[in-house]
XYZ file of C-alpha atoms in Angstrom:
602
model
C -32.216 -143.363 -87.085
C -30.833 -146.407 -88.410
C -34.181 -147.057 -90.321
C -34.424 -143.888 -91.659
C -31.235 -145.020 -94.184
C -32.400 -148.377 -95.193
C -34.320 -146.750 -98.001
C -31.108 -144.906 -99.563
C -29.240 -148.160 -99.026
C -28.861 -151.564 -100.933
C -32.350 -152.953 -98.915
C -34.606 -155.454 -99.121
C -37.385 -153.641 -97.783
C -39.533 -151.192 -99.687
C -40.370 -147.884 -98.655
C -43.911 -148.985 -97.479
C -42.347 -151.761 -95.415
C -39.327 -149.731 -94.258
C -42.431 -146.990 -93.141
C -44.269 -150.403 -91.343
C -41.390 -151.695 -89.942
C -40.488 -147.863 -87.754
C -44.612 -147.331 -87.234
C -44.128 -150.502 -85.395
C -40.569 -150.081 -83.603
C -41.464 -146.392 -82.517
C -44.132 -147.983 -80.067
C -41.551 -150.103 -78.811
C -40.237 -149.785 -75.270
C -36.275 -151.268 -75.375
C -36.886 -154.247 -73.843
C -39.976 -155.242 -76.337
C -37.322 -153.728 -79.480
C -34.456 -156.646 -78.189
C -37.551 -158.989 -77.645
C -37.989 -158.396 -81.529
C -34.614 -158.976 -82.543
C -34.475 -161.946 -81.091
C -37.407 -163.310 -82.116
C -36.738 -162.300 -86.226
C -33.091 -163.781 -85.996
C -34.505 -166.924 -84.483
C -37.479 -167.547 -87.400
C -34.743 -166.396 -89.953
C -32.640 -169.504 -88.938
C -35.506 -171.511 -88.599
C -36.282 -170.669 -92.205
C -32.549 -171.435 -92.903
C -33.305 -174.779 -91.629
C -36.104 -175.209 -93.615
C -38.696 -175.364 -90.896
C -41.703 -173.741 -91.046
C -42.852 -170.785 -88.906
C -43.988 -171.325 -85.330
C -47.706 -171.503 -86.749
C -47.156 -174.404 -88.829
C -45.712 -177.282 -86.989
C -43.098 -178.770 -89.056
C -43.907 -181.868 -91.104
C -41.082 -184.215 -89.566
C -42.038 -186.049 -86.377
C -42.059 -183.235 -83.964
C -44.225 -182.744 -80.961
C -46.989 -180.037 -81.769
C -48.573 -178.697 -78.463
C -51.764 -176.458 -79.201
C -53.337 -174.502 -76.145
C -56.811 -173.163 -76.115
C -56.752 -170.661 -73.075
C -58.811 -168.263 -71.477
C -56.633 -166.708 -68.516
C -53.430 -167.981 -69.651
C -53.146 -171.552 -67.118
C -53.428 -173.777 -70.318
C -50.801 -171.578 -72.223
C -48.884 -172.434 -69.456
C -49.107 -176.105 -68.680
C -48.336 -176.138 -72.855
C -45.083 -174.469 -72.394
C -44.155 -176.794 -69.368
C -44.897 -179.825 -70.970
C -42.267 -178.122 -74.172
C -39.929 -178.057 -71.369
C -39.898 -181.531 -70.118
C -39.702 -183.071 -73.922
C -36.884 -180.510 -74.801
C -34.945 -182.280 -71.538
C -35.660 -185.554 -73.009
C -34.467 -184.728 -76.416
C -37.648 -183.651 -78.247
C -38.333 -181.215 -80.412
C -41.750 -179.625 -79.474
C -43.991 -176.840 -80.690
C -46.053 -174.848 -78.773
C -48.668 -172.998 -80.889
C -51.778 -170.825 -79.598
C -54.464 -172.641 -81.404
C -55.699 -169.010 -82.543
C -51.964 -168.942 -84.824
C -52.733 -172.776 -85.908
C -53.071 -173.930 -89.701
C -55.978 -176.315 -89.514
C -54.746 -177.140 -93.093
C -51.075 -178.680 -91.187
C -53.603 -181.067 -88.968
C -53.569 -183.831 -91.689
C -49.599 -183.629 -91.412
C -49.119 -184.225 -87.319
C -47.988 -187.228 -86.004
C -47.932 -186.218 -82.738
C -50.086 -184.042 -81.052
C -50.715 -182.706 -77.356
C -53.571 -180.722 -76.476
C -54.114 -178.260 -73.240
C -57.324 -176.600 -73.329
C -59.918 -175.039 -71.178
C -63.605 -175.065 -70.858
C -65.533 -171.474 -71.027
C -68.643 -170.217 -70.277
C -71.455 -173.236 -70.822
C -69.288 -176.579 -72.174
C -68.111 -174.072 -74.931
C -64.239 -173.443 -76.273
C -62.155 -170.510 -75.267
C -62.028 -167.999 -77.412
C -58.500 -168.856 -79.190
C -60.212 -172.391 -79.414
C -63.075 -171.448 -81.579
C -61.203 -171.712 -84.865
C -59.699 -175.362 -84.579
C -63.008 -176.612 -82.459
C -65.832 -175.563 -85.128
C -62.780 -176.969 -87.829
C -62.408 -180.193 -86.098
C -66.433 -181.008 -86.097
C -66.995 -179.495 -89.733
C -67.355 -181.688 -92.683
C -63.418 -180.465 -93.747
C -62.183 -181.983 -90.820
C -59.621 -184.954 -92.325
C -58.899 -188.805 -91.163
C -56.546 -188.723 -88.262
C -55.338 -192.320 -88.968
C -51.696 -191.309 -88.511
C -52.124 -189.425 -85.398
C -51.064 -189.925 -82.234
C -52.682 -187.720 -79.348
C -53.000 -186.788 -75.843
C -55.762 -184.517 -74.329
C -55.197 -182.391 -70.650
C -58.537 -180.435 -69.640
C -58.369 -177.351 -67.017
C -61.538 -176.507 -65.182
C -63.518 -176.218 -62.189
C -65.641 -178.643 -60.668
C -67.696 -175.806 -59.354
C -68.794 -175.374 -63.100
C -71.585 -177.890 -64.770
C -69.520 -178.402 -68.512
C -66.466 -179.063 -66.283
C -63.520 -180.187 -68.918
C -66.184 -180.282 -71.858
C -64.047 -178.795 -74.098
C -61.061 -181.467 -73.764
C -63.717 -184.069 -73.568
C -64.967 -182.424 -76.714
C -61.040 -182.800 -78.459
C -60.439 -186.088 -77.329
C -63.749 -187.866 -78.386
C -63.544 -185.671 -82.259
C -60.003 -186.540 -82.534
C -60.196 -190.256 -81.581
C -63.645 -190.301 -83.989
C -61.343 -189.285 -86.834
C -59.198 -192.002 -86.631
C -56.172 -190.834 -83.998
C -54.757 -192.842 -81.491
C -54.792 -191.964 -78.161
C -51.275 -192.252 -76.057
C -52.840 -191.748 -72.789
C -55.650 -191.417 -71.130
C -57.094 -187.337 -70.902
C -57.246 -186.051 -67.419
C -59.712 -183.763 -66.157
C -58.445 -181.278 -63.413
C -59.561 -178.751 -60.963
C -58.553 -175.264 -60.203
C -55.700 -176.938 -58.329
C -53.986 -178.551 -61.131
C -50.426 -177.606 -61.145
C -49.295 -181.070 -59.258
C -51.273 -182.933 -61.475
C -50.438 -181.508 -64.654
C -47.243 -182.073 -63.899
C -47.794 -185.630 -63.462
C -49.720 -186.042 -66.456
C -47.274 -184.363 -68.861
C -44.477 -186.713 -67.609
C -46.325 -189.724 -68.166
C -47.356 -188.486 -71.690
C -43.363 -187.998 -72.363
C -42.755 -190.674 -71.459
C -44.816 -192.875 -73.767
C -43.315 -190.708 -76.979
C -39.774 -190.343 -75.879
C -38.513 -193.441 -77.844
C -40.784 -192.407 -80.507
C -39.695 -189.031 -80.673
C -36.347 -189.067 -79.685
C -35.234 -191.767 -82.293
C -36.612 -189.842 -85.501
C -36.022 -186.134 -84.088
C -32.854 -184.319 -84.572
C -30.140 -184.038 -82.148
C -30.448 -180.935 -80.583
C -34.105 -180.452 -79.253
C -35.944 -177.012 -79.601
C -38.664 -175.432 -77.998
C -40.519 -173.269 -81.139
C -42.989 -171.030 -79.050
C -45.060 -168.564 -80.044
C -44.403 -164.509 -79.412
C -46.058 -163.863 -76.152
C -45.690 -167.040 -74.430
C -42.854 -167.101 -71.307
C -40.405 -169.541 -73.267
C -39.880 -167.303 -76.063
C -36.540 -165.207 -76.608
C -36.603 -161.829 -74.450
C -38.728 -162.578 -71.371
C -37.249 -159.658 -69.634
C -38.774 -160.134 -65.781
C -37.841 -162.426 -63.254
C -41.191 -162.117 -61.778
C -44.033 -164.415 -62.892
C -47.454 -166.144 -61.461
C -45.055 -168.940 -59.413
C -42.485 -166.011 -58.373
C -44.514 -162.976 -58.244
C -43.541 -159.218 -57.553
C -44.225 -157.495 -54.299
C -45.377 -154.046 -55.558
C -46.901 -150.842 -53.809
C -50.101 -149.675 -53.754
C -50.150 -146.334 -54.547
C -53.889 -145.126 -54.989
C -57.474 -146.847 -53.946
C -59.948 -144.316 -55.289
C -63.281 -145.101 -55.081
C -65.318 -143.866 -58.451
C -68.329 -144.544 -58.257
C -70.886 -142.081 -55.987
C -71.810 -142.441 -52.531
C -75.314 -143.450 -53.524
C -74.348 -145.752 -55.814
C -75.414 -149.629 -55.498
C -71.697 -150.647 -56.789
C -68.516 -149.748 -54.859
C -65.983 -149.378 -57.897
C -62.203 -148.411 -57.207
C -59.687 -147.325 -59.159
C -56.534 -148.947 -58.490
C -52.729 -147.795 -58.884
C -49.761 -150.046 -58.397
C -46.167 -149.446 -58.992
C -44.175 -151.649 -60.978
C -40.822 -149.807 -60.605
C -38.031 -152.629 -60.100
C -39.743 -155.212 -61.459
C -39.076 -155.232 -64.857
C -42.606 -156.437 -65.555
C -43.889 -155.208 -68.756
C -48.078 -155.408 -70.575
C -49.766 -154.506 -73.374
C -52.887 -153.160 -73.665
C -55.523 -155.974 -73.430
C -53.038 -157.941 -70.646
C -54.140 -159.297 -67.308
C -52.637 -158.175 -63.733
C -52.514 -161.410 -61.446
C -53.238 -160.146 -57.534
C -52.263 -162.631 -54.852
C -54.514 -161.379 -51.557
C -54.803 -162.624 -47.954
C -57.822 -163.902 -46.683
C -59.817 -161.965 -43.952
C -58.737 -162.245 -40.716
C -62.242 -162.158 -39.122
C -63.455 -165.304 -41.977
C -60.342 -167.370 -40.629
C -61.428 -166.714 -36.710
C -64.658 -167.267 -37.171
C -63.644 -170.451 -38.879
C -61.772 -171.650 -36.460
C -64.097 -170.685 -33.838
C -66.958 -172.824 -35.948
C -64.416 -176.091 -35.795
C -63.288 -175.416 -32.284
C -59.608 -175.490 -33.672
C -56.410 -173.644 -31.552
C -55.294 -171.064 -34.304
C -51.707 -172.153 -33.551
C -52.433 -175.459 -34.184
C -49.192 -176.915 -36.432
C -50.336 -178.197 -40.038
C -48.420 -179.647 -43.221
C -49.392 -177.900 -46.813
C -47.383 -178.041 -49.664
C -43.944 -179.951 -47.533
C -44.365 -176.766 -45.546
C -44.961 -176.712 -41.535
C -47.033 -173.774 -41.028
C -50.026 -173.207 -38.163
C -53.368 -173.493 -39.080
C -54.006 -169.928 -38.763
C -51.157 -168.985 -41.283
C -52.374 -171.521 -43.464
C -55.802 -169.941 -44.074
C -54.890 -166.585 -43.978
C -52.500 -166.909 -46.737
C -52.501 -169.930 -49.224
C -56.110 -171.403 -48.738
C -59.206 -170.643 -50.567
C -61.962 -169.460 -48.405
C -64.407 -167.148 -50.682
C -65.476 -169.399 -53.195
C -66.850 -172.866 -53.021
C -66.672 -175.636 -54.690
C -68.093 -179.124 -54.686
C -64.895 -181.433 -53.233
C -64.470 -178.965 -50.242
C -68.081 -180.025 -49.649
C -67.157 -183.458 -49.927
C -64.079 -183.521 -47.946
C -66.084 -181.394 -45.489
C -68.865 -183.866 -44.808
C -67.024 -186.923 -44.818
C -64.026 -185.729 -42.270
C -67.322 -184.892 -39.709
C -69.560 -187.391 -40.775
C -72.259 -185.768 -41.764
C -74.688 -187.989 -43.860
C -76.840 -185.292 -44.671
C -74.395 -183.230 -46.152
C -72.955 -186.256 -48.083
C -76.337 -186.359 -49.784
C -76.409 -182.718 -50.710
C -72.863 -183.473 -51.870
C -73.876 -186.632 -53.958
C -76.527 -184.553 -56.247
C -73.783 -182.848 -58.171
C -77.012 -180.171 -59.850
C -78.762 -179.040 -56.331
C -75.151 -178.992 -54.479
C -74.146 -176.354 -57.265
C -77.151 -174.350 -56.768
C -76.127 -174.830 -52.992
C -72.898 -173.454 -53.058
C -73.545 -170.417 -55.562
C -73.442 -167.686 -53.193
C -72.316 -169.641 -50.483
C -68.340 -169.069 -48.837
C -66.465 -171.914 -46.847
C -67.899 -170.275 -43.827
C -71.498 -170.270 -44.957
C -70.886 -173.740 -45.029
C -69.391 -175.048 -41.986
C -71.691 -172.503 -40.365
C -74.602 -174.947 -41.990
C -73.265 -177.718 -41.190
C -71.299 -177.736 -38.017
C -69.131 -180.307 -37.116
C -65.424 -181.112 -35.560
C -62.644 -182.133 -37.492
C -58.800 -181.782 -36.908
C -56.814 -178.792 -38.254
C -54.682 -180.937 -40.815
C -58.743 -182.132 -42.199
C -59.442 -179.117 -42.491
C -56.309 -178.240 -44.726
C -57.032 -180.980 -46.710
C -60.220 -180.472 -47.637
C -59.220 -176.900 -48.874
C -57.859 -176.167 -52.387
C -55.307 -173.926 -52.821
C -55.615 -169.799 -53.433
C -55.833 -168.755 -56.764
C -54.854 -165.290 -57.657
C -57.289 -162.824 -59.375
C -56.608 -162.113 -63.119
C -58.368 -157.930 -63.711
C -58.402 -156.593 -66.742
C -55.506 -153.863 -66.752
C -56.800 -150.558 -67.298
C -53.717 -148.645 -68.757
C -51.161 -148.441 -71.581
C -47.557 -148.329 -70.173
C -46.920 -145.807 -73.015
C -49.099 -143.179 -70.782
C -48.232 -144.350 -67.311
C -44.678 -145.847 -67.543
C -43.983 -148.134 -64.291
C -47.808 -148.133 -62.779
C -50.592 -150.596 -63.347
C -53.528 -149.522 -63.592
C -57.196 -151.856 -62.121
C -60.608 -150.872 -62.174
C -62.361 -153.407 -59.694
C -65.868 -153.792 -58.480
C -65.769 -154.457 -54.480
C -67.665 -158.075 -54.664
C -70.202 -157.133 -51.436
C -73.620 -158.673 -50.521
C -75.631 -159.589 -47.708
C -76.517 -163.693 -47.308
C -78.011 -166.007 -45.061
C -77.915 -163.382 -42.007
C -74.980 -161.926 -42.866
C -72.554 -159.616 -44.996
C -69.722 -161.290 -47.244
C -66.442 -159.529 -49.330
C -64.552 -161.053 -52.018
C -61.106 -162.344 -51.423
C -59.114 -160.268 -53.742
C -61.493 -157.161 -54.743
C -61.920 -157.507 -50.361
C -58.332 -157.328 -49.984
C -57.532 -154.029 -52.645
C -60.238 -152.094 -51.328
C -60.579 -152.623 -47.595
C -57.633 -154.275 -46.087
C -54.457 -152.738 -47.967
C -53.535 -149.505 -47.429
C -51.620 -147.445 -49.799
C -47.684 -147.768 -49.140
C -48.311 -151.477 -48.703
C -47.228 -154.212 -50.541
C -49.392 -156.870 -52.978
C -48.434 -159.611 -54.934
C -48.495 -159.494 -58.803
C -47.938 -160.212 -62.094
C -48.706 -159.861 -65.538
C -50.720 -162.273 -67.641
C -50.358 -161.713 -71.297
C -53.324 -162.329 -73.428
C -52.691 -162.019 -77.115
C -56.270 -162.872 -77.908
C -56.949 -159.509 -77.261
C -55.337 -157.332 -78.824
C -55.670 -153.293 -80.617
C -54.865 -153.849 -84.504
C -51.858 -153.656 -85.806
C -52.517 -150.652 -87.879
C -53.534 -147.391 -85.943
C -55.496 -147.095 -88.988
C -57.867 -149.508 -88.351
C -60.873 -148.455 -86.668
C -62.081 -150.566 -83.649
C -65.424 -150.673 -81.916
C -65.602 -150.943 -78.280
C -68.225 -152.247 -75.829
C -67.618 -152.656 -71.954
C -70.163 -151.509 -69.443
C -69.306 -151.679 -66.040
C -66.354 -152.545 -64.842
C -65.719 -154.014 -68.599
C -64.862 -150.141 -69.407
C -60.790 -150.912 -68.109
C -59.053 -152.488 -71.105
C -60.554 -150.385 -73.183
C -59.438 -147.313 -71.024
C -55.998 -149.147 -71.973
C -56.887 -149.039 -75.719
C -57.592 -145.532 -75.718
C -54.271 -144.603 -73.509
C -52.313 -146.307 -76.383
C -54.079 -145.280 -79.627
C -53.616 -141.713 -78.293
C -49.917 -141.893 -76.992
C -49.150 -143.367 -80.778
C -51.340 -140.682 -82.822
C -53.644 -143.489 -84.040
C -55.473 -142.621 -86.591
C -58.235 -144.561 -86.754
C -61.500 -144.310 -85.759
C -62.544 -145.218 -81.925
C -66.072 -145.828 -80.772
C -67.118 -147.235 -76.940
C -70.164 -148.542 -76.068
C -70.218 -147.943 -72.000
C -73.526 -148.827 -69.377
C -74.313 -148.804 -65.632
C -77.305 -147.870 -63.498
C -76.966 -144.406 -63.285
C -75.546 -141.416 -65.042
C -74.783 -139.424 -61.723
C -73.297 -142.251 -59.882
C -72.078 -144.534 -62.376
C -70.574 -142.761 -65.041
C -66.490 -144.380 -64.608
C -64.229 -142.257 -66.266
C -66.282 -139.588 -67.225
C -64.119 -136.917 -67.349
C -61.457 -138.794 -69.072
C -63.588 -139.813 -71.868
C -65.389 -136.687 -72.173
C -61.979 -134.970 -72.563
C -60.767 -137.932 -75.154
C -64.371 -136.988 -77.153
C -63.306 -133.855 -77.064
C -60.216 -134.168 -78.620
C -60.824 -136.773 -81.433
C -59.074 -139.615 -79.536
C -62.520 -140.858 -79.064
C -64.867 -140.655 -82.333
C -68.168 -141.759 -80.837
C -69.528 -142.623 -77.233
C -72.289 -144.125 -76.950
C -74.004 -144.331 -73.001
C -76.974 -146.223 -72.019
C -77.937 -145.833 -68.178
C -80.545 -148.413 -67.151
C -82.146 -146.805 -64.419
C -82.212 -143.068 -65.627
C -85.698 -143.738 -67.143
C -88.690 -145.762 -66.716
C -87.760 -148.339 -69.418
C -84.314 -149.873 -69.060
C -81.701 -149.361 -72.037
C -78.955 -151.121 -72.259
C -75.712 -151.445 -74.462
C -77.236 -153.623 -76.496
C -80.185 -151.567 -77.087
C -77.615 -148.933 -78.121
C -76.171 -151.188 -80.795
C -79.316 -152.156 -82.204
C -80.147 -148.557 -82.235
C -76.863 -147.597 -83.927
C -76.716 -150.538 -86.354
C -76.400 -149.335 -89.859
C -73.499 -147.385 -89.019
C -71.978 -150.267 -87.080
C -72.180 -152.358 -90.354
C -70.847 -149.630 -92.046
C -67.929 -149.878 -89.969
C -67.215 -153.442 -89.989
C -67.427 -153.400 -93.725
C -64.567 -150.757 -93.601
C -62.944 -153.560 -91.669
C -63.319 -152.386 -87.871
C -62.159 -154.547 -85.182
C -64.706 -155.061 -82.722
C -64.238 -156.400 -78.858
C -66.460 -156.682 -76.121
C -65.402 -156.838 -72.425
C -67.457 -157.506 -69.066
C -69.945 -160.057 -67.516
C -69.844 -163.526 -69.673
C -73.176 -164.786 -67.890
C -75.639 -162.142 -69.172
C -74.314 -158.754 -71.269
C -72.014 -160.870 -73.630
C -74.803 -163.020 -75.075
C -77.419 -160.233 -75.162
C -74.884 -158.090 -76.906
C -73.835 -160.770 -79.107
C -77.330 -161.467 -79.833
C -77.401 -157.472 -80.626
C -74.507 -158.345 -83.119
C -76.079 -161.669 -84.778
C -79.414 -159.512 -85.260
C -77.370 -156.285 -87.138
C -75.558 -158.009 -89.004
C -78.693 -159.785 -90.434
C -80.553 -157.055 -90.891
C -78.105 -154.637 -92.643
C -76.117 -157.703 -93.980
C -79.234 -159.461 -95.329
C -77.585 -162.441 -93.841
C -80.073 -165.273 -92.837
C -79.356 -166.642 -88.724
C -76.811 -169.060 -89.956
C -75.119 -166.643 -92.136
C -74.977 -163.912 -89.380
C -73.538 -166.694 -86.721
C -70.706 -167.353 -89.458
C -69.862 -164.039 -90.455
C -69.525 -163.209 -86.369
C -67.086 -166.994 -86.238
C -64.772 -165.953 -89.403
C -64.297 -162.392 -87.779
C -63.158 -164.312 -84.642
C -61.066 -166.597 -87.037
C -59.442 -163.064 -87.691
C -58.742 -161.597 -84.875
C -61.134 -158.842 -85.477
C -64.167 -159.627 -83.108
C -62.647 -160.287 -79.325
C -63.925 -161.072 -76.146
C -62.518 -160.354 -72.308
C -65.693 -161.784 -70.792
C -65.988 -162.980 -67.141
């Protein structure tokens, strides 16, 4: 190898850095190894030009755009908004506000922010670090900052947007100046976005573009879709039509949860993940919800309709680009005032009880409550458009080459007299068979992410169907001989029915891969244990391995597990920390701040 002769040569490197730099490149697939290269020549002429590195925003007046993103659509709308002001002659900088200096905030001059909103009004996690900065006493006057704010959500959500609203209201009490007004927008956003972000370049352009250089950049950071290398064609707006090639169920037959495990090929499409990644599924709607839907508004299912520019019938139109399994307050709005219905304009107008209304309740559920006529194109109208399904992907490419790998809990209940199936987890498990085609691709998530040293021992927590990424984790740490130290934390109902994996972990146990595995079924006995009970129960040895500086991540329901594990984590780390609450809560933030405590929660 050419690395193994850098040593004996005239190099710069040192032996231990010559021994990092082929650790790293001998997990490398090609295309990742050119990705590299391109990315190292481009920050060495950078450097050459005496800017900084893509996490410091240089101190001339560029455009810095920091995301804070959960599932990747605010990562996006940054890099799209780099686009437009590189076509108008500005230099821009996208950073992931994870990789941001909060020490280079005093030095911006002009600033966009695209964030989203998680869990309860709070920021995502890559948001944490510059949110808590922004509101602490360190936080400095803003007076020579000009700003603009863009907020993803869903209305469907109480905190809808609170994080933006949170950024703009901090930035403007520090002194900044706004450029333009933040907008607020729903799941549906990409029109709007788009709208917004050429409005807010336009404002700066003569700004910008008279105190820039010549030739605009776009300095994004490694993982996002405008950096050097993106080897696929295929992306969210152009996705890839892969096989199916397995749907294995794997849970029992008594089991309350109907789990699959799910194989697609990727051969052909050049897509490529890491462990930790996202697989984006594009499904069709259920052909018995859209007849019964059109049966409930008495509208012909050829019935001609205009969406998106596009002539299409009504039928079509349902079955493949509208949202039908998940409400959400305007459809309810739309809804009621297209028929008239006073009554359900009142429900509508009480923004608390219509949430509560529409928790469990599909599009059908609705019109089936309220009945009323309205014309095909009212219908269309009052419908937002499908959004794909992000799952966790549950393999390392290192162990299954071209496949993806999903492990998805069938979404199945019985409501208001009658049975209802999720969209997407519908679509995988019931209505494609293998050999047929579905819609992907991958969404890359460096917020969650194995350490960079296979020394570095991590600490694992996913019950349910949280178990996948980390399934991912342990493909890769054992394909690269990690070797440090691997613990999982897994729970589910039963041991018999709900066990996922078991013989793959058992066998990784066996073999070292896996150090420790820790189970807790919550049925199995009269008292209920769960994974939190586990860590409380393990908790001087989990200390023990955080202070030998263990990365820990947690993966799996955001609404319950996360904050009772968290809570597990807060109380373990006072006890065997002899950290007081507030200490604890800070100890958990600055591991976040480092990249060593992670969260896939949903």
């Amino acid at each position: 190898m050419l690395l193994s002769s850098l040593v004996a040569q005239a190099s710069p490197l040192s032996e231990q850095q010559v021994s990092q730099l082929q650790g790293l490149v001998s997990q490398l697939n090609p295309i990742q190894q050119a990705w590299v290269s391109g990315y190292l020549a481009a920050s060495a002429q950078l450097a050459g030009q005496g800017a900084g590195a893509p996490v410091q925003a240089a101190a001339s007046a560029n455009l810095t755009i920091l995301f804070g993103s959960q599932t990747g659509n605010a990562r996006h709308v940054a890099e799209a908004i780099a686009k437009q002001a590189q076509g108008k002659g500005i230099v821009a900088n996208v950073v992931d506000m994870a990789d941001y200096k909060t020490t280079q905030l005093k030095n911006e001059q002009y600033l966009v922010i695209v964030t989203s909103t998680y869990g309860e009004g709070e920021p995502p996690e890559n948001a944490i670090g510059l949110h808590n900065f922004l509101f602490s006493k360190k936080a400095p006057k803003l007076t020579g900052l000009k700003y603009a704010v863009l907020g993803l959500g869903d209305t469907s959500y109480e905190f809808f947007c609170k994080t933006a609203q949170d950024f703009d209201q901090r930035l403007a009490e520090l002194g900044a100046t706004s450029v333009h007004a933040r907008a607020d927008l729903d799941v549906d956003y990409q029109a709007q976005a788009d709208s917004w972000s050429n409005e807010v370049i336009a404002k700066l352009e003569p700004e910008l573009t008279a105190t820039t250089a010549p030739s605009a950049q776009v300095i994004a950071w490694p993982g996002s879709d405008t950096t050097v290398g993106t080897a696929s064609q295929y992306s969210k707006q152009a996705p890839f039509a892969a096989e199916l090639y397995t749907n294995q169920k794997i849970t029992g037959r008594d089991s309350a949860k109907d789990v699959r495990h799910i194989e697609i090929s990727l051969a052909g499409s050049g897509l490529t993940y890491q462990p930790g990644d996202a697989l984006g599924v594009y499904f069709s709607n259920d052909p018995a919800l859209v007849r019964e839907l059109l049966l409930l508004t008495a509208i012909a299912r050829d019935t001609p309709v205009q969406l998106g520019g596009e002539t299409l019938t009504v039928e079509q139109a349902l079955t493949e680009q509208l949202e039908l399994t998940q409400s959400y307050p305007a459809f309810v709005e739309k809804y009621a005032s297209a028929t008239n219905n006073a009554t359900l304009s009142k429900l509508a107008a009480d923004k608390a009880e219509l949430r509560t209304y529409i928790g469990e309740r599909q599009i059908v559920d609705i019109v089936r409550d309220y009945p009323g006529l309205l014309s095909a194109q009212q219908l269309v109208d009052a419908l937002r458009k499908q959004q794909p399904r992000l799952y966790s992907i549950a393999s390392s490419q290192a162990e299954v080459e071209d496949e993806v790998h999903l492990t998805v809990a069938v979404v199945r209940y019985d409501a208001y007299g009658t049975g209802h199936l999720g969209g997407a987890s519908g679509f995988l498990a019931e209505r494609l068979a293998e050999g047929d085609k579905v819609k992907v691709f991958v969404e890359h998530n460096n917020n969650f992410r194995l350490p960079a040293s296979n020394d570095t021992p991590v600490i694992m927590i996913g019950p349910g169907t949280g178990i996948a990424p980390f399934r991912a984790f342990l493909q890769q740490r054992d394909a690269s001989g990690a070797q440090g130290k691997n613990w999982l934390f897994f729970g589910n109902p039963h041991f018999t029915q709900d066990f996922l994996y078991q013989l793959e972990l058992q066998n990784y146990l066996k073999r070292g891969v896996l150090s420790k595995l820790d189970v807790a079924f919550s049925r199995d006995q009269a008292a209920k244990v769960y994974v939190q009970d586990k860590l409380r129960k393990n908790g001087a040895e989990i200390w023990q391995w955080l202070q030998q500086g263990a990365h820990l991540y947690i993966c799996g329901d955001a609404n319950k597990m996360a904050k009772d594990v968290q809570q597990a984590l807060l109380d373990i780390v006072q006890q065997y920390g002899n950290h007081t609450a507030e200490q604890a809560q800070k100890y958990l933030d600055e591991l976040r701040i480092a990249k060593r405590f992670q969260k896939d929660v949903y």
